[in-house]
Short mmCIF file of C-alpha atoms in Angstrom, two decimals:
data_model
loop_
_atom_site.label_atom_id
_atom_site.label_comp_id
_atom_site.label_asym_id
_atom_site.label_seq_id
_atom_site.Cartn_x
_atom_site.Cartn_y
_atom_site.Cartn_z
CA UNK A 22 2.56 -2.31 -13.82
CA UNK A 23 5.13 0.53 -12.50
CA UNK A 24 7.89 -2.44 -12.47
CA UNK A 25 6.97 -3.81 -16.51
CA UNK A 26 6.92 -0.30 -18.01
CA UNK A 27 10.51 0.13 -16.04
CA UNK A 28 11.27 -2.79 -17.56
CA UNK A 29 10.27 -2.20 -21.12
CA UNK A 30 12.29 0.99 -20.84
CA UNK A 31 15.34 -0.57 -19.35
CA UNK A 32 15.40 -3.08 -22.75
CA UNK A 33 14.49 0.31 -24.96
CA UNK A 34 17.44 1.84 -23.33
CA UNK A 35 19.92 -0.67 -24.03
CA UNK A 36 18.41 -1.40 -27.56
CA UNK A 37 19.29 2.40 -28.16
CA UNK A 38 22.96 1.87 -26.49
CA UNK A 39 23.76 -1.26 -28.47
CA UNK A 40 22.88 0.28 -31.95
CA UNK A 41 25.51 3.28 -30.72
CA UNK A 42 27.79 0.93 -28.65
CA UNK A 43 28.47 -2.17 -29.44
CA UNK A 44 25.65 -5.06 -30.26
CA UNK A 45 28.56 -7.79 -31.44
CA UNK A 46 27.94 -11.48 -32.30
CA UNK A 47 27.19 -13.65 -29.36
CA UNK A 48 29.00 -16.26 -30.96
CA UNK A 49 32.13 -14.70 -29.68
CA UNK A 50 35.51 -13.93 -31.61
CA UNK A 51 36.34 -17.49 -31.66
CA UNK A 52 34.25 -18.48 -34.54
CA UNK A 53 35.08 -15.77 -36.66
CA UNK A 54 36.95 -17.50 -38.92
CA UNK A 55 34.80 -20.54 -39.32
CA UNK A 56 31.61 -18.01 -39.99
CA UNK A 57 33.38 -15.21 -42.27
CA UNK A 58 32.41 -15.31 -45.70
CA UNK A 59 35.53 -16.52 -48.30
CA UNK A 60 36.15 -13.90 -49.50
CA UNK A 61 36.10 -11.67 -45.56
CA UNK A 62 38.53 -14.99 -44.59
CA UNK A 63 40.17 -14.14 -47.74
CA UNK A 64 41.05 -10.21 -46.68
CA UNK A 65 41.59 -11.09 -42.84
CA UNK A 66 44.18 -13.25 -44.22
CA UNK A 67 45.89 -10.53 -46.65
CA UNK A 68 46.17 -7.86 -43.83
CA UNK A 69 48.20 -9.91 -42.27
CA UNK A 70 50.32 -12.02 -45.29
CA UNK A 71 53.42 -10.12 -44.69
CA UNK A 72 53.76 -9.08 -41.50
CA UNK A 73 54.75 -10.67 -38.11
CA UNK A 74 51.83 -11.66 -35.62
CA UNK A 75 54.48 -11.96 -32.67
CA UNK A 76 56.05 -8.59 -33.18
CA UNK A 77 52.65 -6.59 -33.25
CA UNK A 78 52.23 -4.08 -31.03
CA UNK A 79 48.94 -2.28 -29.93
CA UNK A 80 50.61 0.79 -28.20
CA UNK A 81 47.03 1.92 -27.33
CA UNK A 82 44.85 0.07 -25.37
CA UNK A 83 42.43 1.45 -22.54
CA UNK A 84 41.68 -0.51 -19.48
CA UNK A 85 38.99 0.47 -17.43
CA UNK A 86 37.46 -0.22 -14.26
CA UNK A 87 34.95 0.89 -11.50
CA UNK A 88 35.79 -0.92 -8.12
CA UNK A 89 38.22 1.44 -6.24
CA UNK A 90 38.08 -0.58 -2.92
CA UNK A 91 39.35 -3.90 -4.85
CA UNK A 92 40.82 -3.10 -7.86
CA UNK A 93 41.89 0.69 -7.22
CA UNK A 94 40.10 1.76 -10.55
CA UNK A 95 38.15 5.02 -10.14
CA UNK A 96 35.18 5.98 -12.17
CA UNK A 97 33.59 9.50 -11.72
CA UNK A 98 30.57 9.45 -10.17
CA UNK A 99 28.59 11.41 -12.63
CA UNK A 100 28.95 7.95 -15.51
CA UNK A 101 27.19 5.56 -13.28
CA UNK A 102 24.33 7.73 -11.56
CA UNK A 103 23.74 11.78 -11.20
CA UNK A 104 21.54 13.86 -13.22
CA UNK A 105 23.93 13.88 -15.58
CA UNK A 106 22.44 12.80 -18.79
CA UNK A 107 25.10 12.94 -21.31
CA UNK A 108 28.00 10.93 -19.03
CA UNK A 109 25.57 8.65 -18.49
CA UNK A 110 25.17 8.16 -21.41
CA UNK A 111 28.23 7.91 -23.10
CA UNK A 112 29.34 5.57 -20.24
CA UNK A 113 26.60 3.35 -21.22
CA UNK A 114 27.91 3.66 -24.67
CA UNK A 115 31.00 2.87 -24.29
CA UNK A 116 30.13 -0.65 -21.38
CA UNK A 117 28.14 -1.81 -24.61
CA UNK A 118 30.88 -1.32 -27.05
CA UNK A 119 33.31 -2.97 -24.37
CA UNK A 120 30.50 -5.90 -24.43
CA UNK A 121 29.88 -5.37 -20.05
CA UNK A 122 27.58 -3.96 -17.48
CA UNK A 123 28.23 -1.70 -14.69
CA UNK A 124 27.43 -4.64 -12.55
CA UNK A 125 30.09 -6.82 -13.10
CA UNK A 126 33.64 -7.01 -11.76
CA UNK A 127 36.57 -4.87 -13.60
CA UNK A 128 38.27 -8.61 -14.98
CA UNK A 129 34.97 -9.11 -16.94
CA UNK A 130 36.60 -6.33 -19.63
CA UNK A 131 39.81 -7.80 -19.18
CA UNK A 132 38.70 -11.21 -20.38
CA UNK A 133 36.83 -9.86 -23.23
CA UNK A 134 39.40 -8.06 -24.15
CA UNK A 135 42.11 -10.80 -23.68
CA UNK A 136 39.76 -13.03 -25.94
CA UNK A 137 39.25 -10.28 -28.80
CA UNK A 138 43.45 -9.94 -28.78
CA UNK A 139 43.98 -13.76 -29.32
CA UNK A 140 41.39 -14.02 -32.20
CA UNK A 141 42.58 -10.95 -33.80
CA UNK A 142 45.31 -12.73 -35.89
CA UNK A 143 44.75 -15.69 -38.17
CA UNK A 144 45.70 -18.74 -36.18
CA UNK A 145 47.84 -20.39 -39.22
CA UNK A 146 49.92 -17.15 -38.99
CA UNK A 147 50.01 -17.48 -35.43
CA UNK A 148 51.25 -20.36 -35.14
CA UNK A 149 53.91 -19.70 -37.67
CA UNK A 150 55.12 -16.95 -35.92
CA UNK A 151 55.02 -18.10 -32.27
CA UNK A 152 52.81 -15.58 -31.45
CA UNK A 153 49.84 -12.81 -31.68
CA UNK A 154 49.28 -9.52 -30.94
CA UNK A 155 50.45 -7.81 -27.66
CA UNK A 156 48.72 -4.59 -26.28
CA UNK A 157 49.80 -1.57 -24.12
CA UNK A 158 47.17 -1.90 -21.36
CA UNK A 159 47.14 1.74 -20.40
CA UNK A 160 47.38 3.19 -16.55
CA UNK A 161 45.95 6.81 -16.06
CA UNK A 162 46.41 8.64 -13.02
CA UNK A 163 43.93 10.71 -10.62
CA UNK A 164 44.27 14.94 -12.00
CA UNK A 165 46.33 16.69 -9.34
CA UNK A 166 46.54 20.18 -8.41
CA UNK A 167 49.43 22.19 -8.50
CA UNK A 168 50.29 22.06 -4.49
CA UNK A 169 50.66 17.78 -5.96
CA UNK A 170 47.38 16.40 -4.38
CA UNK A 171 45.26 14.32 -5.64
CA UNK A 172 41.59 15.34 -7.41
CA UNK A 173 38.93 12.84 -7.43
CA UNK A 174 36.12 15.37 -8.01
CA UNK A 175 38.21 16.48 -10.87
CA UNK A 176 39.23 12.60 -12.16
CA UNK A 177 37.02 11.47 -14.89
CA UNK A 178 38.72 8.11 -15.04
CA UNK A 179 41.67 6.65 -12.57
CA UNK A 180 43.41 3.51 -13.49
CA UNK A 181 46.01 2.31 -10.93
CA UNK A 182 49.98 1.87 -11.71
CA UNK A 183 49.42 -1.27 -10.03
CA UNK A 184 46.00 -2.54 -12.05
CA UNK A 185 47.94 -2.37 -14.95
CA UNK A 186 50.84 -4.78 -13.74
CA UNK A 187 48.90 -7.07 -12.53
CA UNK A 188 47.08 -7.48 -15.85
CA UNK A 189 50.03 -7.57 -17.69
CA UNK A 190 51.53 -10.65 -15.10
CA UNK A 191 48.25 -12.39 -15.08
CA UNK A 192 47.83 -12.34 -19.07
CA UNK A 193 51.42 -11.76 -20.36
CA UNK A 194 50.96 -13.09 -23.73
CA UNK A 195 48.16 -10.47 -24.33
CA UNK A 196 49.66 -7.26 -22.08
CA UNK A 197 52.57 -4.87 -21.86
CA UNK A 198 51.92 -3.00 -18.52
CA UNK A 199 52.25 1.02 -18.46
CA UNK A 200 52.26 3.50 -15.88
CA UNK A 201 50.46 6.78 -15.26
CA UNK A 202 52.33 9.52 -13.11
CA UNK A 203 51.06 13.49 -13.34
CA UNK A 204 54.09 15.49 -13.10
CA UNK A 205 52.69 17.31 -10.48
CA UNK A 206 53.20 14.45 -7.76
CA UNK A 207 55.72 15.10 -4.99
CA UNK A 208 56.97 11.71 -5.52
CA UNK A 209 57.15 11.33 -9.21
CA UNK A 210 60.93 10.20 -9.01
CA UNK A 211 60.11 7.13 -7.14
CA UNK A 212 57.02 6.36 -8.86
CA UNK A 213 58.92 6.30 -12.21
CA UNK A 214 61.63 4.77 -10.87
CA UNK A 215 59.59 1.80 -9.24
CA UNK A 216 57.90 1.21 -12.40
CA UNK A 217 60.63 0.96 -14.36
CA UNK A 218 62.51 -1.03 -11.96
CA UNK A 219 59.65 -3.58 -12.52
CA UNK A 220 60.29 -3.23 -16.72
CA UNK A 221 57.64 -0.54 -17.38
CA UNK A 222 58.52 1.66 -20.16
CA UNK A 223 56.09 3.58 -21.12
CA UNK A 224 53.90 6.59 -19.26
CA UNK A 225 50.78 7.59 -20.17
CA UNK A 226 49.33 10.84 -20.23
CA UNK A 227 45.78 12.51 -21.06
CA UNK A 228 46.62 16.40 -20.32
CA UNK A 229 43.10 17.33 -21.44
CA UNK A 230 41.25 15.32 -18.46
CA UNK A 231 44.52 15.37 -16.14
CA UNK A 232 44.23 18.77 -15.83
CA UNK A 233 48.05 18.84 -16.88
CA UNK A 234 49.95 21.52 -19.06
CA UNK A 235 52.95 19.38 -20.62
CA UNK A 236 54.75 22.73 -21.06
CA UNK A 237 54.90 23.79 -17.42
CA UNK A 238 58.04 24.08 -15.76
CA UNK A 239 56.56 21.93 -13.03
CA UNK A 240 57.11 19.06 -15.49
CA UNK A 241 60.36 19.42 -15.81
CA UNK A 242 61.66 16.81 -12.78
CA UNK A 243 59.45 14.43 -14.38
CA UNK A 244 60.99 15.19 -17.75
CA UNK A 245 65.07 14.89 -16.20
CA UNK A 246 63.68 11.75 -14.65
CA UNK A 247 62.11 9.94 -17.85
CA UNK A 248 65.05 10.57 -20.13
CA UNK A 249 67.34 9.08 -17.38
CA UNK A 250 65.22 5.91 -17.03
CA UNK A 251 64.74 5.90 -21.27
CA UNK A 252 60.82 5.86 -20.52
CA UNK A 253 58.47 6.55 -23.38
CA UNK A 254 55.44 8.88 -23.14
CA UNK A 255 52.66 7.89 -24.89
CA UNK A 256 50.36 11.42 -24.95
CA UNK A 257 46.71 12.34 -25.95
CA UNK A 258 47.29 15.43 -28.68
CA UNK A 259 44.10 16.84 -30.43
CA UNK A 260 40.67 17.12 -28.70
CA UNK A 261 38.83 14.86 -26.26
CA UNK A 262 35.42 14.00 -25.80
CA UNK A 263 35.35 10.75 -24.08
CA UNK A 264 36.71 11.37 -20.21
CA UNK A 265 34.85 14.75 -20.04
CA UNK A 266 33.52 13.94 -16.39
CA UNK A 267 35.66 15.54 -14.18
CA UNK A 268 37.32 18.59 -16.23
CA UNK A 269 38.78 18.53 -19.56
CA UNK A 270 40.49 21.61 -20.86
CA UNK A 271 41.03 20.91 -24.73
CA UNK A 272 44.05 23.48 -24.89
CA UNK A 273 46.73 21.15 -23.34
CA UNK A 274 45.78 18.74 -26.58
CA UNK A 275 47.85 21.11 -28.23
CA UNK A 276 51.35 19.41 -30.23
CA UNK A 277 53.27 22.41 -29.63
CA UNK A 278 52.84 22.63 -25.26
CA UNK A 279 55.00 19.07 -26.38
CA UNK A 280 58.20 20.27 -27.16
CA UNK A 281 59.38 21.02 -23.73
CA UNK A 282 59.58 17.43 -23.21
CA UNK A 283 61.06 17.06 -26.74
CA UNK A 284 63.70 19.79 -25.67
CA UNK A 285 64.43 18.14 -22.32
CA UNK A 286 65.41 15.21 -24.81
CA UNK A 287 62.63 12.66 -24.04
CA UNK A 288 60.94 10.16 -26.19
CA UNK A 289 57.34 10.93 -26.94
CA UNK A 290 54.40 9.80 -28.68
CA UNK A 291 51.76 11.82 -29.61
CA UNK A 292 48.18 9.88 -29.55
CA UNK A 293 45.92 9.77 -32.24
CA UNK A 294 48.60 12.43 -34.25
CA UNK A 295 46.39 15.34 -32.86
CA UNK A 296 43.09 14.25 -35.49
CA UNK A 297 40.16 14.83 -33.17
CA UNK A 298 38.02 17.44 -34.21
CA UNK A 299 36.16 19.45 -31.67
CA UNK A 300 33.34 22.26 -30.98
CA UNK A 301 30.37 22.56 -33.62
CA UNK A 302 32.35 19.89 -36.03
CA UNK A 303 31.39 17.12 -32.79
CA UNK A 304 27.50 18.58 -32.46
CA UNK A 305 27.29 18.07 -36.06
CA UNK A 306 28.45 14.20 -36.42
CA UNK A 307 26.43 13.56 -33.16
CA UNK A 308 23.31 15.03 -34.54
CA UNK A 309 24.15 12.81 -37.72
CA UNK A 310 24.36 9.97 -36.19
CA UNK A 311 21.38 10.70 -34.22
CA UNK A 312 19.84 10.80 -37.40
CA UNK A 313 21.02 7.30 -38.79
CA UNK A 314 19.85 5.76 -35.51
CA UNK A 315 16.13 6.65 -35.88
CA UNK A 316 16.14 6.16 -39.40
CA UNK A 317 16.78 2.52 -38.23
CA UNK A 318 13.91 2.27 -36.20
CA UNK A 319 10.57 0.90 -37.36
CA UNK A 320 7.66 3.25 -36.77
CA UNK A 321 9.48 6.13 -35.23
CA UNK A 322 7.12 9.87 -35.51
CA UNK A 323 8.46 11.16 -38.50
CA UNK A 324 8.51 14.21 -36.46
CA UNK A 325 11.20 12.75 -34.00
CA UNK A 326 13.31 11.46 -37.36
CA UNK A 327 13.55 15.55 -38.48
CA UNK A 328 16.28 17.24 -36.78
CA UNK A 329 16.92 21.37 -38.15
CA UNK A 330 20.31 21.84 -39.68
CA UNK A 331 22.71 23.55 -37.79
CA UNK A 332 25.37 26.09 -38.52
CA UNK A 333 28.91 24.60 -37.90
CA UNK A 334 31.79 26.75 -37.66
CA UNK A 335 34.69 24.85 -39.60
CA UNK A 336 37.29 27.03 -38.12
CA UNK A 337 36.90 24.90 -34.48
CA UNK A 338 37.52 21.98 -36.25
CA UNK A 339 40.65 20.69 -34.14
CA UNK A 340 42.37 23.81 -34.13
CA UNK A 341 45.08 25.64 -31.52
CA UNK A 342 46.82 28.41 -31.37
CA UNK A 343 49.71 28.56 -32.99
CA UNK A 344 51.98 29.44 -29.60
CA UNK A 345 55.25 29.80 -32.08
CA UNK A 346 53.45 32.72 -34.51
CA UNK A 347 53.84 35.92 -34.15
CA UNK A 348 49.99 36.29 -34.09
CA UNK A 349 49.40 34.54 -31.03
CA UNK A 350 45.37 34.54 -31.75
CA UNK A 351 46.35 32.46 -35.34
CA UNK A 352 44.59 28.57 -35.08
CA UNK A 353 46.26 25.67 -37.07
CA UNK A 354 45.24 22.33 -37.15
CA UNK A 355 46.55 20.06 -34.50
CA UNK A 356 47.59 17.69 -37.52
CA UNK A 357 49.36 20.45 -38.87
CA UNK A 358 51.14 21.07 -35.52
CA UNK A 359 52.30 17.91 -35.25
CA UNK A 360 53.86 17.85 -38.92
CA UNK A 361 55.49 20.68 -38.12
CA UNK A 362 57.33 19.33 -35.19
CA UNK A 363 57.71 16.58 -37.02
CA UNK A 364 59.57 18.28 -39.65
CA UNK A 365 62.54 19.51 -37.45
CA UNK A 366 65.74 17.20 -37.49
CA UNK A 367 66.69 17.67 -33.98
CA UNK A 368 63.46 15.15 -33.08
CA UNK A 369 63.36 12.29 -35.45
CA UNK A 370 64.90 10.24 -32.67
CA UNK A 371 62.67 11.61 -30.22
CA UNK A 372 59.37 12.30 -32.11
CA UNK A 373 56.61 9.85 -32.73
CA UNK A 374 52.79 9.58 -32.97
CA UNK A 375 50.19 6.33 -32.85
CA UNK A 376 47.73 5.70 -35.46
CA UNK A 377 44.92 5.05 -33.09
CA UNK A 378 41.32 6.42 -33.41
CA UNK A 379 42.24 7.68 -36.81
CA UNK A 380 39.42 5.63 -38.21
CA UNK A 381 36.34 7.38 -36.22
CA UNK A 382 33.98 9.48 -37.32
CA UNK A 383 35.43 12.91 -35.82
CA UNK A 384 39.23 11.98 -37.42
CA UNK A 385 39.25 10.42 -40.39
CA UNK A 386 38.82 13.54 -42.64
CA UNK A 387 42.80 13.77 -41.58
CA UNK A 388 43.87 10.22 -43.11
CA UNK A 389 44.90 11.43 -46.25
CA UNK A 390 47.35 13.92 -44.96
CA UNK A 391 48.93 10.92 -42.53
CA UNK A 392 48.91 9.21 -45.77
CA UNK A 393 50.37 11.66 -48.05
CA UNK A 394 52.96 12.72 -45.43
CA UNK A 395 55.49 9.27 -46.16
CA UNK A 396 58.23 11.11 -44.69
CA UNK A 397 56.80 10.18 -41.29
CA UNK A 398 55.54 6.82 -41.83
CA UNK A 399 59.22 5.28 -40.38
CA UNK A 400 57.71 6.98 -36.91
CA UNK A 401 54.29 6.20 -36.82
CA UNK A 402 52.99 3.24 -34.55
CA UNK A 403 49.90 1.14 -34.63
CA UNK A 404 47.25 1.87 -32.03
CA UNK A 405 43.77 0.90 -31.19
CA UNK A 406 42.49 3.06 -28.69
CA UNK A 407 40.10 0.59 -27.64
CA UNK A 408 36.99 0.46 -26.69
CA UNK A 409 36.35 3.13 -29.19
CA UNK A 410 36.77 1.67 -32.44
CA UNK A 411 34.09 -0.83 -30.77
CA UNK A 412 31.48 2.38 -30.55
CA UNK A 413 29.00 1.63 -33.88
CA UNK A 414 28.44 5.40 -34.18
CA UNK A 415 32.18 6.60 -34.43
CA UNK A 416 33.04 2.98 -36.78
CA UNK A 417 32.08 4.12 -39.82
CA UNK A 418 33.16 1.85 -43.23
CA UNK A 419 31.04 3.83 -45.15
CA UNK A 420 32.33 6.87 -44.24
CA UNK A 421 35.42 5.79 -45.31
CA UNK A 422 34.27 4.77 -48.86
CA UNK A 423 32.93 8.40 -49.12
CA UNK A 424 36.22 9.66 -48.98
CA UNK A 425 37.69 7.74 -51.00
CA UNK A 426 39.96 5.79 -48.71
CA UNK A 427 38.70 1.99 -49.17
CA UNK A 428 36.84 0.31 -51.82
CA UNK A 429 33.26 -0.39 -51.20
CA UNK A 430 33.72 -4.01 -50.87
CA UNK A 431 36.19 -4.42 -49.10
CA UNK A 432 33.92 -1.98 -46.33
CA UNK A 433 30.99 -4.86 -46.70
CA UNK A 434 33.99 -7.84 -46.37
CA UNK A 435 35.38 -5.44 -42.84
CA UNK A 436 31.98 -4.91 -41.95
CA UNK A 437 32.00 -9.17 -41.64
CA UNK A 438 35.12 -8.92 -39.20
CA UNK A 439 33.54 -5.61 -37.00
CA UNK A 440 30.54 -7.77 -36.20
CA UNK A 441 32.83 -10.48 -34.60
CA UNK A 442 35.88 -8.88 -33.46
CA UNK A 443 36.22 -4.71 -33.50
CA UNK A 444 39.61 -5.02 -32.73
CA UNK A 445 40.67 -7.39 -35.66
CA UNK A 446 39.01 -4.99 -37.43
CA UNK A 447 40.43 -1.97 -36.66
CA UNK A 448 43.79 -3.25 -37.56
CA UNK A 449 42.60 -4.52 -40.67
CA UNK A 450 40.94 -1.23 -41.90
CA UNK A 451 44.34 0.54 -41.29
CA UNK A 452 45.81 -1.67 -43.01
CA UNK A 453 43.35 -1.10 -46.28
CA UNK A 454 43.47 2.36 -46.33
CA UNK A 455 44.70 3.78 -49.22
CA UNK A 456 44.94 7.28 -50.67
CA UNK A 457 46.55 7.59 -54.35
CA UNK A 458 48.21 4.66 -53.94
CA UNK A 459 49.67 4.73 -51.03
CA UNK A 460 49.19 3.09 -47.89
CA UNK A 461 51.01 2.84 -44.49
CA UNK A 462 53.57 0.49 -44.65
CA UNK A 463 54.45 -2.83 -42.75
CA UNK A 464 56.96 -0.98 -40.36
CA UNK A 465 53.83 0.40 -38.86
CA UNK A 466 52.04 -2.43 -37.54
CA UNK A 467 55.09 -4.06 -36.34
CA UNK A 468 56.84 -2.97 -32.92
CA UNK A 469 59.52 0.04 -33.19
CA UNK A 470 62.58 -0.95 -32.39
CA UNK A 471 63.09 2.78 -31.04
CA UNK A 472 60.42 2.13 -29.09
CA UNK A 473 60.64 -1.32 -27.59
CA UNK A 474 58.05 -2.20 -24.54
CA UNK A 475 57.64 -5.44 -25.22
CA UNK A 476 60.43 -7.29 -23.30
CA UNK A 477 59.28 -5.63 -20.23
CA UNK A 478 59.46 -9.34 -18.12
CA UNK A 479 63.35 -8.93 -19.36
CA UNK A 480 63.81 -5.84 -18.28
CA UNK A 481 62.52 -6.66 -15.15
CA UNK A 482 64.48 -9.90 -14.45
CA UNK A 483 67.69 -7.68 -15.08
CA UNK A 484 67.08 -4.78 -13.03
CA UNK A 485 66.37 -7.22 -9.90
CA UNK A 486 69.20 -9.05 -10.35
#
């Protein structure tokens, strides 16, 4: 009896995760096109029309991973077991969006992943370009202390250098291989230098959960070194809620601790264009979307279905403090921040900022200043940020329609493509959006040519030789 009712509420468990997480066709991506509707075939088809499938770039793509003693990847302790409830269960949230258990090994993502990325483009465009879709498949490196060692009681998440390359050679018509390196390391000159000997271009920070302050002047070796090598940076700005596990301190999200590396002269993206929004704005879409769960559910108490309002404080809403102000206590929006920085001519070769996330629940009040702002759009990027746009509760169409960003049927026709492939729709809903007219154009979604990391196998082959 003890063994059924575990049972039961092992299934009632995952029921709950796959109505936040993922819950996608078991079909697969590869029938997508044979089961859309017309008129979702019809769309899928127009988001593409005028662009290049073999020059599209994903420059954010998270790879993930559990088994240290095979693969090297590092999960903290408290997302698989612990008494900690809410990693838990955002781990399990995020294993159903990414369509895997706990139990199986790291490649099983991989593959899913790999099979999403080859489906994501129409196959007659595909084949007229010589190619699909190619994604950044993202390193991220243990937090380490100031004295340089490494933190694994601190690490939320740890993807090796090395995981990453080996992706990228075993599937190199679906990966571009990054590094991670935390400025803090003794030997970060070697480590950037062997990656890039091998044709990696591109680091990748999270300062928030690496426990790193970008505008230390401990960074600045790694700085010197990157702008010798012409390495990108690809950086988290704004809040972050996902690797909370170890430690997350949401003030080195700020733009403006950015501009030492900008001064030093390096190349930098900043992630997501700083759009998360944090504090009582998060308790309030979770306890929404709480909400639209039961409401779901057949039968549920009524009592269970009624949760009290609470009091949100907009001014937490991604804010920081404005470190250039006079008033050093003054908060501006980390979009803000970044369109400040920006603004300045002595970075519009250096400056840039990925488009990823924008879409979920806790950013995409922001899209119509990204929108409005075309002065930037020649130095924006496309990003995913998958597995997240694969999370039901942050994916909202509907949400979108409410402010005013997408028609409402074209939200039922993407709705079609999220239920086969998240990450076909993703780019497809970035492509729709639309605010007075104006949408982001195709220079976008196709890869900058300031920042090319794409020819990494050439790169490679000419530094060896």
């Amino acid at each position: 009896m003890a063994s059924y009712v575990r049972n039961l509420a092992s299934k009632a468990a995952g029921a709950v995760f796959d109505q936040l997480g993922g819950h996608f066709n078991v079909e697969g991506p590869e029938v997508m096109e044979e089961k859309l509707s017309p008129e979702a075939k019809q769309l899928f088809l127009e988001v593409y029309k005028d662009l290049d499938c073999s020059r599209i770039v994903d420059y954010h793509v998270h790879l993930l991973g559990q088994e240290v003693e095979r693969t090297g990847c590092y999960a903290h302790p408290s997302l698989l077991e612990g008494k900690n409830v809410l990693e838990r269960f955002k781990a399990n949230c995020f294993l159903s969006a990414a369509s895997v258990t706990r139990d199986e090994p790291d490649e099983v993502y991989v593959d899913r992943l790999k099979a999403l990325n080859e489906n994501s483009c129409p196959r007659e465009y595909v084949d007229r370009n010589g190619g699909h879709t190619v994604m950044c498949g993202l390193a991220l490196d243990y937090v380490h202390d100031v004295s340089g060692d490494p933190d694994k009681t601190l690490t939320s998440l740890h993807v090796p250098n090395a995981y990453s390359y080996d992706v990228a050679c075993k599937h190199s018509a679906s990966f571009i291989p990054t590094c991670s390196v935390h400025p803090y390391r003794d030997d970060v000159v070697p480590e950037l230098k062997k990656w890039r000997d091998q044709g990696v271009r591109m680091v990748k920070w999270l300062p928030n959960s690496q426990d790193l302050n970008p505008a230390s002047a401990q960074c600045d070796v790694f700085y010197d070194t990157v702008r010798e090598l012409d390495m990108i940076i690809l950086s988290h700005t704004g809040d972050e809620h996902s690797l909370t596990a170890g430690s997350v301190d949401n003030s080195y999200g700020n733009p403006l601790l950015l501009k030492r590396a900008l001064d030093k002269g390096c190349r930098v993206i900043m992630a997501h264009c700083a759009t998360e929004v944090s504090g009582y704005a998060s308790l309030h879409h979770v306890v929404r979307a709480w909400r639209r769960l039961l409401s779901r559910v057949a039968d549920m108490p009524s009592t269970l279905c009624t949760i009290p309002h609470v009091p949100f404080r907009c001014a937490l809403q991604g804010t920081f403090l404005d470190l250039e102000a006079a008033d050093r206590s003054k908060r501006v929006s980390g979009v803000d921040l970044m369109l400040r920085l920006m603004s300045r001519s002595e970075y519009d070769e250096l400056l840039f900022a990925d488009i990823s996330a924008i879409i979920g629940t806790l950013r995409a009040k922001h899209i119509k200043t990204l929108l409005s702002n075309t002065d930037i759009h020649g130095r924006l990027v496309y990003g995913s940020d998958y597995p997240v746009p694969a999370i039901n509760v942050v994916s909202s169409t509907k949400q979108l329609w409410m402010l005013g960003l997408i028609s409402w049927s074209d939200g039922m026709l993407l709705n079609e493509i999220y239920r086969y492939n998240p990450l076909a729709y993703d780019f497809a809903v970035k492509r729709r959006l639309s605010f007075e007219g104006v949408r982001f154009p195709n220079s976008v979604f196709q890869e900058n040519p300031k920042l090319m990391v794409s020819n990494w196998q050439g790169a490679q082959a000419k530094a060896s030789s």
